[in-house]
């Protein structure tokens, strides 16, 4: 499945899932996923949140800190600064690299060296972080964006740190998540009765319709309830933190999901699936042994 900027609809045959893109920009992707079931929609949402790799500051070496913030506070703030991760596929995970701790194949170095020498308060922001890789820099919306505030310095205070940014996924730490929010809605008219409304007098007056309601026909008065009906149309909205474009997040999540299913299919086909469970690269066997 490939992204086509000129065709808002991605289809996989008449019987496969279909995607219609309603809105797309640098930070937001709004699309409709149809002709599939709830489990696929939720799997896609969870992969976008937790399993799309990005680059984030992982190790902070503080050489000097005379600011009002403790070293742990600063390290935490630095780790949560989004970094441009368009070249993340070129990097290796630290666990897969042959180096001892860090090298150019798995690590990007960023430095911060600020000292306040005036009576005015100095604001140290993510814009002051200097990277040895021009492709991996703090996310800024435009040239006038001051960046994310890290700390404020008064006269005589100094902050000097060295940061090592690495490739990772949000299953390891939330700082690697490429999205700020991913949500989807289905059945905007509540035909399936999956949502129980608390009503005082009139449901229609007290519960306004979703903005997705016009996408589906309104149920007729007295329409019988179908106990066997299943949702097959899902309205997604993806909001990124800027490290990746929303279409990159979406397409990568599709690839990750396909890899997971492919690994499972190979394991099931191998000797009739009689082997021990595969860890699929995330230590599942250890979790089984520990009872998780």
XYZ file of N, CA and C in Angstrom:
876
model
N 0.848 -1.187 0.000
C 0.000 0.000 0.000
C 0.884 1.238 0.000
N 0.760 2.074 -1.000
C 1.623 3.242 -1.146
C 0.814 4.517 -1.012
N 1.463 5.563 -0.534
C 0.799 6.850 -0.366
C 0.804 7.600 -1.680
N -0.371 8.070 -2.087
C -0.516 8.830 -3.321
C -1.046 10.206 -2.963
N -0.214 11.225 -3.099
C -0.601 12.566 -2.677
C -1.711 13.136 -3.543
N -1.931 12.552 -4.730
C -2.930 13.096 -5.638
C -4.248 12.340 -5.576
N -4.245 11.190 -4.953
C -5.464 10.406 -4.829
C -5.748 10.185 -3.357
N -6.815 10.778 -2.806
C -7.067 10.670 -1.374
C -7.550 9.306 -0.934
N -7.796 8.386 -1.857
C -8.319 7.076 -1.498
C -7.284 6.001 -1.773
N -6.998 5.195 -0.742
C -6.100 4.053 -0.896
C -6.935 2.795 -0.774
N -6.908 1.936 -1.763
C -7.739 0.750 -1.744
C -6.886 -0.496 -1.927
N -7.357 -1.585 -1.349
C -6.685 -2.873 -1.493
C -7.697 -3.883 -2.026
N -8.135 -3.673 -3.252
C -9.129 -4.563 -3.835
C -10.523 -4.254 -3.316
N -11.524 -4.936 -3.902
C -12.906 -4.700 -3.504
C -13.197 -5.235 -2.113
N -12.466 -6.262 -1.694
C -12.748 -6.894 -0.418
C -11.800 -6.450 0.693
N -10.773 -5.707 0.368
C -9.791 -5.312 1.368
C -10.120 -3.985 2.020
N -9.342 -3.605 3.025
C -9.550 -2.314 3.695
C -9.386 -1.150 2.729
N -10.138 -0.098 2.971
C -10.075 1.102 2.150
C -9.821 2.310 3.043
N -9.057 3.260 2.537
C -8.703 4.452 3.302
C -9.003 5.683 2.469
N -9.739 6.599 3.060
C -10.035 7.873 2.405
C -9.478 8.998 3.268
N -8.551 9.769 2.725
C -7.924 10.868 3.459
C -8.780 12.119 3.328
N -9.219 12.656 4.473
C -10.069 13.848 4.478
C -9.276 15.124 4.720
N -8.190 15.022 5.471
C -7.370 16.201 5.768
C -5.945 15.748 6.029
N -4.992 16.509 5.520
C -3.588 16.200 5.780
C -2.770 17.482 5.703
N -1.919 17.671 6.710
C -0.971 18.780 6.709
C 0.279 18.339 7.451
N 1.099 19.274 7.880
C 2.374 18.920 8.511
C 2.199 18.215 9.849
N 1.060 18.400 10.516
C 0.896 17.867 11.863
C -0.326 16.977 12.037
N -1.273 17.027 11.121
C -2.549 16.330 11.305
C -2.867 15.468 10.090
N -3.370 14.268 10.368
C -3.895 13.387 9.331
C -5.273 12.922 9.772
N -6.279 13.214 8.966
C -7.654 12.810 9.242
C -8.101 11.903 8.098
N -8.465 10.664 8.424
C -8.847 9.726 7.373
C -9.935 8.779 7.861
N -10.559 8.119 6.898
C -11.610 7.140 7.185
C -11.105 5.768 6.764
N -11.080 4.838 7.705
C -10.701 3.451 7.442
C -11.974 2.619 7.394
N -12.209 1.961 6.280
C -13.451 1.203 6.126
C -13.172 -0.196 5.599
N -14.234 -1.005 5.614
C -14.172 -2.377 5.118
C -13.183 -3.228 5.912
N -13.162 -3.019 7.212
C -12.336 -3.819 8.117
C -13.041 -3.877 9.460
N -12.412 -4.485 10.464
C -13.102 -4.603 11.749
C -12.393 -3.813 12.841
N -13.001 -3.831 14.016
C -12.530 -3.012 15.132
C -11.134 -3.407 15.593
N -10.806 -4.690 15.542
C -9.493 -5.143 16.011
C -8.367 -4.566 15.158
N -8.583 -4.478 13.851
C -7.565 -3.915 12.958
C -7.395 -2.427 13.227
N -8.507 -1.719 13.396
C -8.443 -0.285 13.668
C -7.697 -0.008 14.970
N -7.984 -0.775 16.004
C -7.321 -0.548 17.286
C -5.853 -0.951 17.230
N -5.533 -2.015 16.499
C -4.132 -2.410 16.340
C -3.345 -1.314 15.638
N -3.941 -0.722 14.608
C -3.284 0.367 13.887
C -3.061 1.566 14.803
N -4.047 1.885 15.618
C -3.910 3.004 16.562
C -2.776 2.752 17.551
N -2.706 1.556 18.095
C -1.693 1.255 19.102
C -0.286 1.227 18.506
N -0.167 0.752 17.276
C 1.144 0.741 16.620
C 1.618 2.162 16.360
N 0.726 3.045 15.916
C 1.114 4.434 15.674
C 1.592 5.104 16.955
N 0.995 4.756 18.073
C 1.373 5.364 19.349
C 2.701 4.819 19.859
N 2.887 3.511 19.789
C 3.963 2.885 20.558
C 5.037 2.155 19.770
N 4.883 1.960 18.457
C 5.850 1.114 17.770
C 6.412 1.709 16.485
N 6.206 2.984 16.270
C 6.836 3.672 15.141
C 8.140 4.288 15.640
N 9.299 3.900 15.116
C 10.578 4.391 15.645
C 10.825 5.859 15.337
N 11.403 6.550 16.299
C 11.843 7.934 16.129
C 13.199 8.093 16.812
N 13.705 9.311 16.818
C 14.975 9.628 17.478
C 14.687 10.560 18.647
N 15.261 10.256 19.800
C 15.078 11.102 20.981
C 16.332 11.056 21.840
N 16.526 12.088 22.631
C 17.679 12.145 23.539
C 17.529 11.066 24.599
N 18.534 10.217 24.707
C 18.470 9.077 25.619
C 19.463 9.187 26.771
N 20.629 9.770 26.503
C 21.661 9.913 27.541
C 22.049 11.381 27.641
N 22.051 11.907 28.851
C 22.414 13.309 29.090
C 23.605 13.350 30.038
N 24.698 13.942 29.570
C 25.899 14.106 30.393
C 26.008 15.580 30.783
N 25.769 15.874 32.040
C 25.765 17.262 32.511
C 27.148 17.615 33.054
N 27.829 18.522 32.364
C 29.161 18.948 32.789
C 29.078 20.058 33.836
N 28.120 20.964 33.643
C 27.975 22.052 34.608
C 26.532 22.515 34.632
N 25.987 22.659 35.835
C 24.614 23.116 35.993
C 24.493 23.928 37.276
N 24.404 25.231 37.119
C 24.208 26.113 38.277
C 22.837 26.784 38.213
N 21.925 26.207 37.422
C 20.567 26.746 37.326
C 19.748 26.309 38.536
N 18.494 26.749 38.580
C 17.626 26.415 39.715
C 17.062 24.999 39.595
N 17.188 24.380 38.425
C 16.648 23.040 38.227
C 17.701 21.974 38.509
N 17.255 20.893 39.140
C 18.149 19.773 39.419
C 18.507 19.048 38.123
N 19.596 18.288 38.163
C 20.058 17.568 36.976
C 18.976 16.643 36.421
N 18.225 15.965 37.314
C 17.202 15.021 36.865
C 16.080 15.732 36.115
N 15.704 16.920 36.578
C 14.668 17.691 35.895
C 15.119 18.051 34.481
N 16.351 18.514 34.372
C 16.872 18.918 33.067
C 16.951 17.730 32.110
N 17.432 16.600 32.607
C 17.544 15.412 31.760
C 16.171 14.972 31.261
N 15.179 15.052 32.137
C 13.819 14.664 31.744
C 13.272 15.600 30.674
N 13.484 16.895 30.841
C 13.004 17.866 29.855
C 13.705 17.690 28.513
N 14.988 17.451 28.545
C 15.736 17.265 27.298
C 15.273 16.013 26.554
N 14.982 14.958 27.296
C 14.543 13.721 26.662
C 13.215 13.848 25.948
N 12.355 14.746 26.415
C 11.024 14.892 25.833
C 10.969 15.892 24.685
N 12.086 16.504 24.332
C 12.108 17.444 23.201
C 12.040 16.658 21.891
N 11.036 16.902 21.051
C 10.945 16.176 19.771
C 12.103 16.544 18.846
N 12.671 15.531 18.215
C 13.747 15.727 17.247
C 13.280 15.284 15.866
N 13.695 16.000 14.847
C 13.360 15.614 13.474
C 13.904 14.209 13.203
N 13.020 13.312 12.784
C 13.391 11.896 12.660
C 13.140 11.342 11.269
N 13.202 12.187 10.262
C 12.954 11.724 8.893
C 14.009 10.730 8.414
N 15.188 10.751 9.033
C 16.264 9.825 8.641
C 16.415 8.674 9.628
N 15.376 8.403 10.404
C 15.481 7.376 11.441
C 15.759 5.998 10.848
N 15.306 5.733 9.621
C 15.529 4.419 9.012
C 17.003 4.149 8.730
N 17.803 5.194 8.627
C 19.237 5.010 8.373
C 19.993 4.631 9.646
N 19.390 4.885 10.793
C 20.058 4.610 12.063
C 19.781 3.188 12.535
N 20.702 2.670 13.315
C 20.533 1.366 13.934
C 20.098 1.542 15.388
N 19.376 0.554 15.888
C 19.135 0.512 17.322
C 20.465 0.239 18.019
N 20.640 0.798 19.199
C 21.893 0.591 19.933
C 22.153 -0.891 20.162
N 21.086 -1.641 20.418
C 21.243 -3.079 20.671
C 21.707 -3.845 19.435
N 21.489 -3.269 18.242
C 21.885 -3.936 16.998
C 23.211 -3.431 16.447
N 23.796 -2.419 17.091
C 25.035 -1.830 16.598
C 26.241 -2.535 17.214
N 27.329 -2.599 16.465
C 28.532 -3.295 16.932
C 29.405 -2.441 17.839
N 29.072 -1.158 17.981
C 29.898 -0.285 18.814
C 29.694 -0.609 20.293
N 30.582 -0.090 21.125
C 30.507 -0.350 22.561
C 29.392 0.460 23.210
N 29.334 1.763 22.916
C 28.301 2.603 23.518
C 27.626 3.517 22.505
N 28.409 4.174 21.675
C 27.837 5.131 20.728
C 28.755 5.298 19.530
N 28.134 5.450 18.358
C 28.870 5.737 17.131
C 27.936 6.469 16.185
N 28.440 6.876 15.040
C 27.640 7.650 14.100
C 26.517 6.835 13.475
N 26.599 5.504 13.573
C 25.550 4.659 13.000
C 24.329 4.529 13.902
N 24.478 4.796 15.184
C 23.368 4.596 16.121
C 23.118 5.790 17.027
N 23.932 6.838 16.916
C 23.836 7.944 17.867
C 24.038 9.284 17.176
N 23.288 10.267 17.624
C 23.477 11.655 17.215
C 23.799 12.462 18.467
N 24.832 13.292 18.383
C 25.267 14.068 19.548
C 24.740 15.502 19.458
N 24.178 15.968 20.571
C 23.712 17.347 20.673
C 24.353 17.991 21.892
N 24.721 19.244 21.772
C 25.368 19.958 22.871
C 24.588 21.223 23.204
N 24.716 21.624 24.456
C 24.072 22.848 24.937
C 25.036 23.539 25.892
N 25.429 24.750 25.557
C 26.395 25.499 26.372
C 25.920 26.944 26.466
N 25.293 27.291 27.598
C 24.713 28.618 27.774
C 25.138 29.201 29.118
N 25.424 30.496 29.109
C 25.815 31.201 30.331
C 25.191 32.595 30.297
N 24.513 32.958 31.369
C 23.869 34.270 31.450
C 24.854 35.276 32.044
N 25.121 36.330 31.297
C 26.060 37.352 31.752
C 25.404 38.723 31.903
N 24.089 38.782 31.686
C 23.362 40.046 31.800
C 22.440 40.018 33.010
N 21.894 41.176 33.328
C 20.943 41.265 34.432
C 19.575 40.716 34.047
N 19.295 40.666 32.744
C 18.015 40.128 32.275
C 18.033 38.604 32.320
N 16.858 38.038 32.560
C 16.728 36.580 32.583
C 16.937 36.001 31.187
N 17.749 34.964 31.102
C 17.995 34.286 29.824
C 17.143 33.023 29.747
N 16.396 32.889 28.661
C 15.597 31.687 28.435
C 16.372 30.723 27.536
N 16.660 29.557 28.061
C 17.347 28.514 27.300
C 16.286 27.588 26.716
N 16.264 27.470 25.397
C 15.240 26.670 24.726
C 15.873 25.596 23.847
N 15.006 24.793 23.248
C 15.484 23.727 22.365
C 16.208 24.279 21.144
N 15.962 25.536 20.800
C 16.671 26.153 19.677
C 18.165 26.269 19.965
N 18.548 26.292 21.233
C 19.955 26.426 21.603
C 20.715 25.105 21.536
N 20.009 23.996 21.314
C 20.672 22.701 21.172
C 21.342 22.610 19.805
N 22.616 22.275 19.797
C 23.384 22.154 18.555
C 23.648 20.680 18.269
N 23.332 20.246 17.042
C 23.464 18.843 16.664
C 24.615 18.651 15.686
N 25.262 17.482 15.773
C 26.322 17.166 14.811
C 25.758 16.562 13.526
N 24.433 16.408 13.474
C 23.760 15.916 12.272
C 22.709 16.942 11.861
N 22.858 17.580 10.710
C 21.903 18.620 10.303
C 20.496 18.097 10.075
N 20.344 16.782 9.933
C 19.018 16.204 9.717
C 18.293 15.879 11.015
N 19.030 15.843 12.115
C 18.433 15.520 13.415
C 18.601 16.721 14.332
N 17.599 17.567 14.341
C 17.616 18.799 15.135
C 16.281 18.923 15.855
N 16.205 19.742 16.903
C 14.916 19.957 17.574
C 13.861 20.476 16.612
N 12.636 20.018 16.796
C 11.533 20.409 15.921
C 11.162 21.866 16.171
N 11.113 22.655 15.096
C 10.690 24.051 15.149
C 9.664 24.272 14.049
N 8.597 25.001 14.360
C 7.544 25.215 13.365
C 7.986 26.163 12.258
N 8.760 27.196 12.615
C 9.255 28.149 11.618
C 10.460 28.880 12.188
N 10.971 29.851 11.442
C 12.162 30.589 11.864
C 11.904 31.461 13.090
N 10.649 31.785 13.348
C 10.314 32.633 14.493
C 9.971 31.833 15.744
N 9.947 30.521 15.619
C 9.632 29.674 16.769
C 10.788 29.719 17.766
N 10.550 30.172 19.007
C 11.648 30.248 19.982
C 12.099 28.890 20.487
N 11.290 27.852 20.258
C 11.641 26.531 20.757
C 11.001 26.245 22.099
N 11.213 25.040 22.589
C 10.651 24.610 23.867
C 11.545 25.090 25.001
N 10.945 25.723 25.983
C 11.710 26.245 27.118
C 12.299 25.099 27.944
N 13.591 25.167 28.205
C 14.277 24.162 29.012
C 14.497 24.674 30.430
N 15.055 25.886 30.548
C 15.323 26.469 31.864
C 15.569 27.965 31.688
N 15.388 28.711 32.763
C 15.704 30.139 32.766
C 16.942 30.371 33.632
N 17.860 31.167 33.114
C 19.105 31.453 33.824
C 19.154 32.919 34.246
N 19.688 33.128 35.429
C 19.957 34.487 35.900
C 21.456 34.761 35.779
N 21.839 35.991 36.027
C 23.232 36.397 35.851
C 24.169 35.509 36.670
N 25.181 34.982 35.990
C 26.170 34.133 36.640
C 25.848 32.650 36.586
N 24.633 32.291 36.196
C 24.264 30.878 36.115
C 24.667 30.303 34.753
N 25.003 29.020 34.755
C 25.530 28.382 33.546
C 24.982 26.975 33.404
N 24.815 26.569 32.162
C 24.362 25.210 31.865
C 25.159 24.674 30.682
N 25.829 23.546 30.898
C 26.621 22.914 29.848
C 26.352 21.415 29.874
N 25.754 20.910 28.791
C 25.399 19.491 28.743
C 25.765 18.900 27.389
N 25.937 17.595 27.385
C 26.181 16.831 26.165
C 25.132 15.729 26.094
N 24.390 15.664 24.997
C 23.278 14.726 24.870
C 23.540 13.726 23.750
N 23.141 12.492 23.986
C 23.235 11.437 22.979
C 21.825 11.001 22.610
N 21.451 11.229 21.355
C 20.126 10.849 20.869
C 20.209 9.506 20.165
N 19.227 8.654 20.432
C 19.231 7.310 19.872
C 17.866 6.955 19.293
N 17.856 5.905 18.522
C 16.633 5.403 17.901
C 15.886 4.514 18.882
N 14.568 4.656 18.917
C 13.781 3.831 19.825
C 12.302 3.919 19.504
N 11.501 3.172 20.264
C 10.043 3.190 20.110
C 9.416 3.489 21.462
N 8.162 3.932 21.426
C 7.497 4.370 22.650
C 7.151 3.219 23.587
N 7.268 1.966 23.123
C 7.104 0.838 24.039
C 8.215 0.826 25.073
N 9.363 1.422 24.719
C 10.479 1.519 25.654
C 10.333 2.752 26.538
N 9.962 3.877 25.939
C 9.763 5.133 26.678
C 8.898 6.056 25.835
N 8.015 6.797 26.487
C 7.064 7.653 25.774
C 7.739 8.754 24.968
N 8.992 9.085 25.284
C 9.675 10.161 24.553
C 9.874 9.810 23.083
N 9.806 8.527 22.737
C 9.981 8.113 21.347
C 8.662 8.086 20.572
N 7.562 8.450 21.190
C 6.289 8.420 20.471
C 6.229 9.555 19.455
N 5.874 9.266 18.205
C 5.822 10.321 17.185
C 4.530 11.120 17.211
N 3.571 10.704 18.045
C 2.255 11.343 18.040
C 1.923 11.906 19.415
N 1.145 12.968 19.410
C 0.610 13.508 20.659
C -0.765 12.935 20.944
N -1.479 12.548 19.897
C -2.806 11.950 20.061
C -3.176 11.166 18.813
N -3.745 9.992 19.035
C -4.332 9.195 17.956
C -5.659 8.660 18.472
N -6.716 8.993 17.797
C -8.025 8.520 18.220
C -8.882 8.183 17.020
N -9.867 7.331 17.249
C -10.815 7.046 16.175
C -12.213 6.895 16.758
N -13.179 7.157 15.923
C -14.587 7.042 16.284
C -15.278 6.122 15.293
N -16.289 5.428 15.754
C -17.107 4.627 14.851
C -18.570 4.712 15.298
N -19.458 4.374 14.394
C -20.892 4.376 14.679
C -21.339 5.699 15.308
N -21.226 6.813 14.587
C -21.553 8.118 15.179
C -23.011 8.265 15.603
N -23.913 7.457 15.037
C -25.328 7.510 15.433
C -25.652 6.511 16.548
N -24.643 5.771 17.004
C -24.811 4.805 18.092
C -25.861 3.736 17.765
N -25.839 3.258 16.537
C -26.745 2.180 16.157
C -26.437 0.888 16.921
N -25.166 0.667 17.214
C -24.743 -0.591 17.835
C -24.937 -0.602 19.343
N -25.293 0.558 19.901
C -25.525 0.689 21.352
C -24.265 0.360 22.166
N -23.089 0.651 21.606
C -21.859 0.446 22.362
C -21.646 1.542 23.397
N -22.337 2.664 23.226
C -22.255 3.775 24.172
C -23.586 3.926 24.884
N -23.536 3.981 26.212
C -24.735 4.178 27.009
C -24.836 5.645 27.397
N -25.818 6.335 26.835
C -25.991 7.754 27.121
C -26.765 7.948 28.427
N -26.277 8.914 29.234
C -27.029 9.310 30.429
C -27.959 10.439 30.022
N -29.258 10.187 30.095
C -30.247 11.119 29.568
C -31.231 11.504 30.659
N -31.559 12.800 30.706
C -32.584 13.272 31.629
C -33.967 13.270 30.983
N -34.049 13.837 29.765
C -35.350 13.907 29.101
C -35.282 13.428 27.653
N -34.468 14.110 26.839
C -34.413 13.800 25.415
C -32.972 13.570 24.976
N -32.710 12.401 24.412
C -31.334 12.045 24.027
C -30.794 12.940 22.925
N -31.597 13.232 21.906
C -31.126 14.021 20.778
C -30.780 15.448 21.173
N -31.528 16.023 22.102
C -31.267 17.393 22.520
C -30.070 17.477 23.459
N -29.883 16.472 24.297
C -28.831 16.513 25.312
C -27.491 15.990 24.798
N -27.508 15.206 23.729
C -26.264 14.659 23.178
C -26.137 15.078 21.720
N -25.361 16.138 21.450
C -25.182 16.587 20.056
C -24.516 15.502 19.219
N -24.855 15.480 17.953
C -24.269 14.498 17.048
C -22.791 14.788 16.798
N -22.037 13.740 16.566
C -20.627 13.874 16.205
C -20.503 14.554 14.850
N -19.361 15.206 14.621
C -19.136 15.830 13.317
C -18.976 14.789 12.211
N -18.838 13.507 12.617
C -18.770 12.434 11.623
C -20.144 11.864 11.281
N -21.185 12.320 11.961
C -22.525 11.781 11.727
C -23.001 11.933 10.284
N -22.709 13.052 9.601
C -23.159 13.165 8.206
C -22.548 12.126 7.267
N -21.484 11.437 7.712
C -20.847 10.430 6.864
C -21.694 9.162 6.728
N -22.669 8.980 7.641
C -23.486 7.773 7.633
C -24.966 8.142 7.691
N -25.840 7.323 7.110
C -27.276 7.623 7.139
C -27.829 7.564 8.557
N -28.733 8.462 8.856
C -29.339 8.507 10.183
C -30.346 7.371 10.328
N -30.369 6.688 11.469
C -31.330 5.591 11.651
C -32.768 6.100 11.633
N -33.643 5.294 11.090
C -35.050 5.665 11.015
C -35.727 5.468 12.371
N -36.741 6.259 12.676
C -37.474 6.078 13.945
C -38.063 4.671 14.041
N -37.835 4.021 15.174
C -38.356 2.684 15.380
C -37.608 1.600 14.646
N -36.438 1.925 14.112
C -35.645 0.926 13.388
C -35.209 -0.183 14.336
N -35.412 -1.456 13.963
C -35.054 -2.560 14.870
C -33.548 -2.638 15.094
N -33.179 -3.104 16.281
C -31.763 -3.213 16.638
C -31.192 -4.519 16.109
N -30.040 -4.433 15.443
C -29.378 -5.605 14.878
C -28.295 -6.077 15.843
N -28.533 -7.203 16.500
C -27.585 -7.708 17.493
C -26.304 -8.247 16.856
N -26.350 -8.572 15.581
C -25.192 -9.152 14.909
C -24.352 -8.123 14.163
N -24.767 -6.877 14.181
C -24.042 -5.841 13.437
C -22.667 -5.587 14.051
N -21.685 -5.333 13.200
C -20.323 -5.034 13.634
C -19.856 -3.746 12.960
N -19.072 -2.918 13.664
C -18.566 -1.686 13.034
C -17.559 -2.008 11.938
N -17.630 -1.296 10.835
C -16.682 -1.517 9.736
C -16.217 -0.207 9.108
N -16.477 0.887 9.787
C -16.068 2.203 9.283
C -15.559 3.021 10.466
N -14.306 3.498 10.367
C -13.655 4.138 11.506
C -13.062 5.478 11.074
N -13.309 6.491 11.892
C -12.893 7.859 11.572
C -11.679 8.215 12.433
N -10.522 8.237 11.811
C -9.256 8.446 12.516
C -8.826 9.909 12.464
N -8.149 10.318 13.531
C -7.453 11.611 13.548
C -6.109 11.405 14.232
N -5.038 11.723 13.506
C -3.667 11.547 14.002
C -3.015 12.917 14.127
N -2.492 13.219 15.311
C -1.784 14.478 15.550
C -0.362 14.154 15.988
N 0.614 14.657 15.267
C 2.012 14.341 15.547
C 2.669 15.425 16.397
N 3.847 15.094 16.931
C 4.631 16.067 17.702
C 5.619 16.803 16.816
N 5.698 16.416 15.539
C 6.585 17.088 14.599
C 7.826 16.310 14.226
N 8.118 15.232 14.945
C 9.317 14.449 14.623
C 9.179 13.748 13.273
N 7.969 13.337 12.940
C 7.668 12.735 11.642
C 6.400 13.371 11.092
N 6.289 13.390 9.780
C 5.049 13.847 9.177
C 3.960 12.796 9.419
N 2.697 13.201 9.482
C 1.636 12.237 9.805
C 1.534 11.086 8.819
N 1.782 11.348 7.522
C 1.702 10.246 6.563
C 2.853 9.264 6.758
N 4.011 9.757 7.246
C 5.126 8.862 7.547
C 4.783 7.963 8.727
N 4.132 8.540 9.728
C 3.709 7.754 10.887
C 2.737 6.664 10.457
N 1.785 7.041 9.633
C 0.762 6.087 9.193
C 1.366 4.957 8.361
N 2.175 5.293 7.366
C 2.747 4.270 6.492
C 3.709 3.357 7.246
N 4.474 3.933 8.180
C 5.376 3.102 8.981
C 4.589 2.150 9.865
N 3.472 2.622 10.415
C 2.644 1.754 11.262
C 2.076 0.588 10.456
N 1.723 0.838 9.202
C 1.252 -0.249 8.337
C 2.359 -1.283 8.141
N 3.582 -0.810 7.896
C 4.712 -1.726 7.692
C 5.004 -2.539 8.945
N 4.970 -1.884 10.103
C 5.218 -2.587 11.366
C 4.160 -3.656 11.591
N 2.912 -3.312 11.333
C 1.822 -4.272 11.516
C 1.962 -5.446 10.553
N 2.349 -5.169 9.320
C 2.558 -6.244 8.344
C 3.704 -7.153 8.763
N 4.782 -6.568 9.294
C 5.915 -7.376 9.755
C 5.499 -8.295 10.898
N 4.694 -7.770 11.809
C 4.235 -8.583 12.938
C 3.380 -9.750 12.449
N 2.456 -9.453 11.547
C 1.591 -10.505 11.025
C 2.385 -11.502 10.190
N 3.383 -11.005 9.437
C 4.214 -11.900 8.648
C 5.005 -12.854 9.520
N 5.569 -12.339 10.612
C 6.313 -13.189 11.542
C 5.411 -14.250 12.148
N 4.203 -13.851 12.490
C 3.258 -14.807 13.068
C 2.852 -15.868 12.049
N 2.639 -15.440 10.791
C 2.250 -16.388 9.754
C 3.358 -17.406 9.496
N 4.604 -16.935 9.450
C 5.733 -17.849 9.244
C 5.814 -18.861 10.374
N 5.607 -18.392 11.596
C 5.691 -19.285 12.744
C 4.572 -20.316 12.731
N 3.387 -19.896 12.313
C 2.264 -20.829 12.247
C 2.453 -21.853 11.136
N 3.060 -21.418 10.024
C 3.282 -22.328 8.901
C 4.443 -23.285 9.142
N 5.347 -22.922 10.046
C 6.527 -23.734 10.308
C 6.159 -24.905 11.216
N 6.183 -26.112 10.677
C 5.880 -27.329 11.436
C 4.500 -27.272 12.078
N 3.582 -26.639 11.406
C 2.218 -26.625 11.927
C 2.054 -25.806 13.181
N 3.029 -24.903 13.461
C 2.915 -24.049 14.633
C 3.159 -24.769 15.933
N 3.942 -25.878 15.897
C 4.171 -26.659 17.104
C 5.362 -26.181 17.914
N 6.152 -25.246 17.362
C 7.325 -24.765 18.089
C 6.906 -23.888 19.253
N 7.864 -23.558 20.108
C 7.600 -22.667 21.225
C 7.301 -21.267 20.713
N 6.566 -20.471 21.488
C 6.205 -19.120 21.028
C 7.431 -18.275 20.741
N 7.366 -17.529 19.635
C 8.460 -16.628 19.272
C 8.330 -15.332 20.036
N 9.466 -14.706 20.395
C 9.408 -13.439 21.121
C 9.162 -12.263 20.190
N 9.216 -12.481 18.849
C 8.945 -11.436 17.853
C 9.774 -10.192 18.106
N 10.934 -10.377 18.772
C 11.843 -9.257 18.946
C 11.571 -8.397 20.155
N 10.557 -8.763 20.988
C 10.228 -7.911 22.118
C 10.240 -8.674 23.442
N 10.914 -9.824 23.460
C 11.074 -10.517 24.725
C 9.802 -11.153 25.247
N 8.934 -11.649 24.354
C 7.679 -12.233 24.799
C 7.903 -13.486 25.628
N 8.936 -14.280 25.298
C 9.205 -15.491 26.065
C 9.519 -15.163 27.512
N 10.299 -14.093 27.736
C 10.627 -13.702 29.099
C 9.375 -13.313 29.859
N 8.431 -12.661 29.184
C 7.208 -12.262 29.851
C 6.389 -13.484 30.242
N 6.369 -14.499 29.373
C 5.641 -15.710 29.696
C 6.253 -16.378 30.924
N 7.587 -16.442 30.965
C 8.259 -17.093 32.083
C 8.008 -16.349 33.392
N 7.891 -15.011 33.297
C 7.683 -14.229 34.508
C 6.214 -14.107 34.884
N 5.352 -14.674 34.063
C 3.938 -14.676 34.405
C 3.189 -13.433 34.015
N 3.745 -12.616 33.101
C 3.061 -11.387 32.711
C 2.070 -11.673 31.597
